[in-house]
Structures are given as structure tokens and as C-alpha cells.
């Protein structure tokens, strides 16, 4: 089966899209001001893609290794109801999502970019790495986007 057919076959079964944040929904940069407040860069195109996914009936979720108020604000803006932060064991958070939703591995897609994401990329039904992900992460993914994380990769994947 060709790459394109394999990707399409896996993608059409998806009932939930889970995303990492830093390096996927953002470009990975974090700005801290002199008061310790954190700023992140999100791409409007990714946000629009998430809105389109929701309108089409595809819910989305976040599992992030870090904890950030900014992520909660952005998730609320985008209507992302399932948000796990400070999740150093992303598989544990993922299993919790499956339990709550009744979904199976083959029903879920995940977009990641770093080593912490590899176990989850190997577990889900459809795994996606962003263009600027680490080589090991790309090797673990079913699909690699042409766009970089925080620069339209999520919109491309959707």
C-alpha cells in the first residue's frame, strides 16, 4: 500500500485528535517577562483548523508535558475541552482519555514533536510528527507535516 493510501486509510477512522503544545501548537519558543509571566506564540491558521475540525464533528484534546496558564486560555478560546498539562507520562493521560471517552487506540490521532511523544505516537491509530520534529520522532510517525510546529502544522494535519 502506498504512503498516501496508508495515511488516508488511517486518517478516515479518527474520532479524536490529540495535540502536544510546545513545538506543535506553538513554535516551541517561550518568552518569560521580568515578572515570570509566560508568553507563547500560537498560529491563527492552526486555531482555524481546530475550529473547522470541531465544526466537522472531530473533537480535539491537548496533552502537554508542561503546565501553562496560557495553554488553558488558548484551549478555552478554541473550545478544546480535554486538556492534560504537566503530563510527563503522556501514555497515562492518554489512557485516562480513552477511559473517559470509550475510544480505542485506532480511533485516535496524535501530533507530536519530541522524544516524550514517541510512546504515544507508537500507541495511537494515526501518528503525526511536525516538520521540525526530532528525527526519532519522525521515524515513529505515520505522517510528517510539511509545515513546522506552531506554523500551520496542525491545520495541515487536519
PDB file of C-alpha atoms in Angstrom:
ATOM      1  CA  UNK A   1       0.000   0.000   0.000  1.00  0.00           C
ATOM      2  CA  UNK A   2       1.354   3.412  -0.918  1.00  0.00           C
ATOM      3  CA  UNK A   3       2.176   6.041   1.701  1.00  0.00           C
ATOM      4  CA  UNK A   4      -0.739   8.211   0.604  1.00  0.00           C
ATOM      5  CA  UNK A   5      -3.270   5.368   0.737  1.00  0.00           C
ATOM      6  CA  UNK A   6      -1.987   4.202   4.136  1.00  0.00           C
ATOM      7  CA  UNK A   7      -2.284   7.724   5.553  1.00  0.00           C
ATOM      8  CA  UNK A   8      -5.792   8.216   4.143  1.00  0.00           C
ATOM      9  CA  UNK A   9      -6.908   4.808   5.408  1.00  0.00           C
ATOM     10  CA  UNK A  10      -5.753   5.533   8.959  1.00  0.00           C
ATOM     11  CA  UNK A  11      -6.941   9.156   8.961  1.00  0.00           C
ATOM     12  CA  UNK A  12     -10.536   8.393   7.999  1.00  0.00           C
ATOM     13  CA  UNK A  13     -11.035   6.258  11.144  1.00  0.00           C
ATOM     14  CA  UNK A  14     -10.086   9.078  13.526  1.00  0.00           C
ATOM     15  CA  UNK A  15     -12.640  10.227  16.112  1.00  0.00           C
ATOM     16  CA  UNK A  16     -10.329  12.349  18.308  1.00  0.00           C
ATOM     17  CA  UNK A  17      -7.227  14.427  17.579  1.00  0.00           C
ATOM     18  CA  UNK A  18      -4.793  14.917  20.464  1.00  0.00           C
ATOM     19  CA  UNK A  19      -2.035  17.509  20.218  1.00  0.00           C
ATOM     20  CA  UNK A  20       1.101  18.394  22.122  1.00  0.00           C
ATOM     21  CA  UNK A  21       1.552  22.124  22.717  1.00  0.00           C
ATOM     22  CA  UNK A  22       5.190  23.269  22.746  1.00  0.00           C
ATOM     23  CA  UNK A  23       6.624  22.591  19.306  1.00  0.00           C
ATOM     24  CA  UNK A  24       3.245  21.590  17.825  1.00  0.00           C
ATOM     25  CA  UNK A  25       0.639  24.259  18.604  1.00  0.00           C
ATOM     26  CA  UNK A  26       3.498  26.699  19.227  1.00  0.00           C
ATOM     27  CA  UNK A  27       6.890  27.047  17.606  1.00  0.00           C
ATOM     28  CA  UNK A  28       8.481  25.906  20.862  1.00  0.00           C
ATOM     29  CA  UNK A  29       9.663  29.335  21.993  1.00  0.00           C
ATOM     30  CA  UNK A  30       8.701  30.568  25.436  1.00  0.00           C
ATOM     31  CA  UNK A  31       9.044  34.190  26.489  1.00  0.00           C
ATOM     32  CA  UNK A  32       9.275  34.968  30.197  1.00  0.00           C
ATOM     33  CA  UNK A  33       8.889  38.568  31.269  1.00  0.00           C
ATOM     34  CA  UNK A  34      10.546  40.122  34.324  1.00  0.00           C
ATOM     35  CA  UNK A  35       7.556  39.112  36.451  1.00  0.00           C
ATOM     36  CA  UNK A  36       7.828  35.466  35.423  1.00  0.00           C
ATOM     37  CA  UNK A  37       4.787  35.606  33.151  1.00  0.00           C
ATOM     38  CA  UNK A  38       4.931  33.219  30.243  1.00  0.00           C
ATOM     39  CA  UNK A  39       4.078  34.047  26.631  1.00  0.00           C
ATOM     40  CA  UNK A  40       3.760  31.603  23.737  1.00  0.00           C
ATOM     41  CA  UNK A  41       3.232  32.080  20.009  1.00  0.00           C
ATOM     42  CA  UNK A  42       0.188  30.310  18.529  1.00  0.00           C
ATOM     43  CA  UNK A  43      -0.608  30.333  14.808  1.00  0.00           C
ATOM     44  CA  UNK A  44      -4.059  31.619  13.852  1.00  0.00           C
ATOM     45  CA  UNK A  45      -4.160  29.128  10.961  1.00  0.00           C
ATOM     46  CA  UNK A  46      -3.868  26.240  13.419  1.00  0.00           C
ATOM     47  CA  UNK A  47      -6.663  27.726  15.502  1.00  0.00           C
ATOM     48  CA  UNK A  48      -8.870  27.999  12.444  1.00  0.00           C
ATOM     49  CA  UNK A  49      -8.070  24.389  11.536  1.00  0.00           C
ATOM     50  CA  UNK A  50      -9.126  23.273  15.013  1.00  0.00           C
ATOM     51  CA  UNK A  51     -12.376  25.244  14.668  1.00  0.00           C
ATOM     52  CA  UNK A  52     -13.010  23.545  11.311  1.00  0.00           C
ATOM     53  CA  UNK A  53     -12.348  20.133  12.873  1.00  0.00           C
ATOM     54  CA  UNK A  54     -14.863  20.866  15.624  1.00  0.00           C
ATOM     55  CA  UNK A  55     -17.468  22.001  13.090  1.00  0.00           C
ATOM     56  CA  UNK A  56     -16.933  18.766  11.170  1.00  0.00           C
ATOM     57  CA  UNK A  57     -17.510  16.748  14.353  1.00  0.00           C
ATOM     58  CA  UNK A  58     -13.883  15.926  15.172  1.00  0.00           C
ATOM     59  CA  UNK A  59     -13.113  16.772  18.797  1.00  0.00           C
ATOM     60  CA  UNK A  60      -9.615  17.732  19.873  1.00  0.00           C
ATOM     61  CA  UNK A  61      -7.583  17.388  23.052  1.00  0.00           C
ATOM     62  CA  UNK A  62      -4.254  18.523  24.475  1.00  0.00           C
ATOM     63  CA  UNK A  63      -1.619  16.540  26.335  1.00  0.00           C
ATOM     64  CA  UNK A  64       1.358  18.707  27.279  1.00  0.00           C
ATOM     65  CA  UNK A  65       4.446  17.930  29.306  1.00  0.00           C
ATOM     66  CA  UNK A  66       4.497  21.473  30.693  1.00  0.00           C
ATOM     67  CA  UNK A  67       1.963  23.437  32.701  1.00  0.00           C
ATOM     68  CA  UNK A  68       0.935  26.881  31.495  1.00  0.00           C
ATOM     69  CA  UNK A  69      -1.972  29.246  32.131  1.00  0.00           C
ATOM     70  CA  UNK A  70      -1.585  30.393  28.531  1.00  0.00           C
ATOM     71  CA  UNK A  71      -2.487  26.888  27.317  1.00  0.00           C
ATOM     72  CA  UNK A  72      -5.693  26.892  29.364  1.00  0.00           C
ATOM     73  CA  UNK A  73      -6.652  30.259  27.888  1.00  0.00           C
ATOM     74  CA  UNK A  74      -5.955  29.137  24.313  1.00  0.00           C
ATOM     75  CA  UNK A  75      -7.774  25.826  24.811  1.00  0.00           C
ATOM     76  CA  UNK A  76     -10.816  27.676  26.141  1.00  0.00           C
ATOM     77  CA  UNK A  77     -10.749  30.070  23.146  1.00  0.00           C
ATOM     78  CA  UNK A  78     -10.649  27.134  20.737  1.00  0.00           C
ATOM     79  CA  UNK A  79     -13.252  25.011  22.514  1.00  0.00           C
ATOM     80  CA  UNK A  80     -10.799  22.249  23.428  1.00  0.00           C
ATOM     81  CA  UNK A  81     -12.447  20.568  26.392  1.00  0.00           C
ATOM     82  CA  UNK A  82      -9.901  17.847  27.213  1.00  0.00           C
ATOM     83  CA  UNK A  83      -6.634  19.334  28.473  1.00  0.00           C
ATOM     84  CA  UNK A  84      -3.908  17.473  30.343  1.00  0.00           C
ATOM     85  CA  UNK A  85      -0.881  19.512  31.396  1.00  0.00           C
ATOM     86  CA  UNK A  86       2.251  18.714  33.376  1.00  0.00           C
ATOM     87  CA  UNK A  87       1.967  15.252  31.868  1.00  0.00           C
ATOM     88  CA  UNK A  88       5.428  13.721  31.887  1.00  0.00           C
ATOM     89  CA  UNK A  89       3.860  10.307  31.252  1.00  0.00           C
ATOM     90  CA  UNK A  90       1.671  11.095  28.273  1.00  0.00           C
ATOM     91  CA  UNK A  91       0.527   7.473  27.984  1.00  0.00           C
ATOM     92  CA  UNK A  92      -1.083   7.723  31.424  1.00  0.00           C
ATOM     93  CA  UNK A  93      -3.016  10.834  30.381  1.00  0.00           C
ATOM     94  CA  UNK A  94      -3.925   9.148  27.097  1.00  0.00           C
ATOM     95  CA  UNK A  95      -5.292   6.059  28.881  1.00  0.00           C
ATOM     96  CA  UNK A  96      -7.414   8.365  31.041  1.00  0.00           C
ATOM     97  CA  UNK A  97      -8.842   9.982  27.896  1.00  0.00           C
ATOM     98  CA  UNK A  98      -9.660   6.575  26.399  1.00  0.00           C
ATOM     99  CA  UNK A  99     -11.394   5.532  29.597  1.00  0.00           C
ATOM    100  CA  UNK A 100     -13.488   8.735  29.704  1.00  0.00           C
ATOM    101  CA  UNK A 101     -14.426   8.693  26.011  1.00  0.00           C
ATOM    102  CA  UNK A 102     -14.742   4.965  25.362  1.00  0.00           C
ATOM    103  CA  UNK A 103     -12.487   5.314  22.318  1.00  0.00           C
ATOM    104  CA  UNK A 104      -9.898   2.772  21.186  1.00  0.00           C
ATOM    105  CA  UNK A 105      -6.327   3.347  20.001  1.00  0.00           C
ATOM    106  CA  UNK A 106      -7.345   3.126  16.340  1.00  0.00           C
ATOM    107  CA  UNK A 107      -9.856   5.975  16.870  1.00  0.00           C
ATOM    108  CA  UNK A 108      -7.201   8.473  17.957  1.00  0.00           C
ATOM    109  CA  UNK A 109      -4.607  10.615  16.174  1.00  0.00           C
ATOM    110  CA  UNK A 110      -1.771  12.390  17.957  1.00  0.00           C
ATOM    111  CA  UNK A 111       0.553  15.165  16.777  1.00  0.00           C
ATOM    112  CA  UNK A 112       3.942  15.369  18.484  1.00  0.00           C
ATOM    113  CA  UNK A 113       7.449  16.718  18.050  1.00  0.00           C
ATOM    114  CA  UNK A 114       9.795  15.491  20.783  1.00  0.00           C
ATOM    115  CA  UNK A 115      11.125  12.363  22.479  1.00  0.00           C
ATOM    116  CA  UNK A 116       8.470  12.452  25.214  1.00  0.00           C
ATOM    117  CA  UNK A 117       5.864  11.991  22.455  1.00  0.00           C
ATOM    118  CA  UNK A 118       7.257   8.781  20.938  1.00  0.00           C
ATOM    119  CA  UNK A 119       5.444   6.263  23.189  1.00  0.00           C
ATOM    120  CA  UNK A 120       2.111   7.913  22.396  1.00  0.00           C
ATOM    121  CA  UNK A 121       2.909   8.195  18.681  1.00  0.00           C
ATOM    122  CA  UNK A 122       3.508   4.433  18.656  1.00  0.00           C
ATOM    123  CA  UNK A 123       0.235   3.712  20.505  1.00  0.00           C
ATOM    124  CA  UNK A 124      -2.398   5.731  18.632  1.00  0.00           C
ATOM    125  CA  UNK A 125      -4.150   4.729  15.432  1.00  0.00           C
ATOM    126  CA  UNK A 126      -2.683   7.599  13.412  1.00  0.00           C
ATOM    127  CA  UNK A 127       0.525   9.357  14.439  1.00  0.00           C
ATOM    128  CA  UNK A 128       1.744  12.672  13.077  1.00  0.00           C
ATOM    129  CA  UNK A 129       5.053  14.478  13.552  1.00  0.00           C
ATOM    130  CA  UNK A 130       5.594  18.120  12.646  1.00  0.00           C
ATOM    131  CA  UNK A 131       8.219  19.006  10.032  1.00  0.00           C
ATOM    132  CA  UNK A 132      10.752  20.238  12.582  1.00  0.00           C
ATOM    133  CA  UNK A 133      10.327  17.293  14.962  1.00  0.00           C
ATOM    134  CA  UNK A 134      13.385  15.335  16.020  1.00  0.00           C
ATOM    135  CA  UNK A 135      14.412  12.599  13.560  1.00  0.00           C
ATOM    136  CA  UNK A 136      13.466   9.807  16.002  1.00  0.00           C
ATOM    137  CA  UNK A 137      10.005  11.307  16.316  1.00  0.00           C
ATOM    138  CA  UNK A 138       9.558  11.471  12.555  1.00  0.00           C
ATOM    139  CA  UNK A 139      10.602   7.821  12.320  1.00  0.00           C
ATOM    140  CA  UNK A 140       7.852   6.868  14.797  1.00  0.00           C
ATOM    141  CA  UNK A 141       5.110   8.743  12.906  1.00  0.00           C
ATOM    142  CA  UNK A 142       2.731   7.604  10.178  1.00  0.00           C
ATOM    143  CA  UNK A 143       2.832  11.096   8.651  1.00  0.00           C
ATOM    144  CA  UNK A 144       5.181  14.078   8.788  1.00  0.00           C
ATOM    145  CA  UNK A 145       3.752  17.505   8.017  1.00  0.00           C
ATOM    146  CA  UNK A 146       5.412  19.891   5.595  1.00  0.00           C
ATOM    147  CA  UNK A 147       4.720  22.793   7.960  1.00  0.00           C
ATOM    148  CA  UNK A 148       6.682  23.360  11.153  1.00  0.00           C
ATOM    149  CA  UNK A 149       5.197  23.262  14.631  1.00  0.00           C
ATOM    150  CA  UNK A 150       3.415  26.498  15.517  1.00  0.00           C
ATOM    151  CA  UNK A 151       3.463  27.453  11.839  1.00  0.00           C
ATOM    152  CA  UNK A 152       0.409  25.705  10.404  1.00  0.00           C
ATOM    153  CA  UNK A 153       1.313  22.035  11.013  1.00  0.00           C
ATOM    154  CA  UNK A 154      -1.900  21.348  12.931  1.00  0.00           C
ATOM    155  CA  UNK A 155      -4.028  22.937  10.205  1.00  0.00           C
ATOM    156  CA  UNK A 156      -2.193  20.847   7.605  1.00  0.00           C
ATOM    157  CA  UNK A 157      -2.786  17.652   9.574  1.00  0.00           C
ATOM    158  CA  UNK A 158      -6.492  18.409   9.985  1.00  0.00           C
TER     159      UNK A 158
END
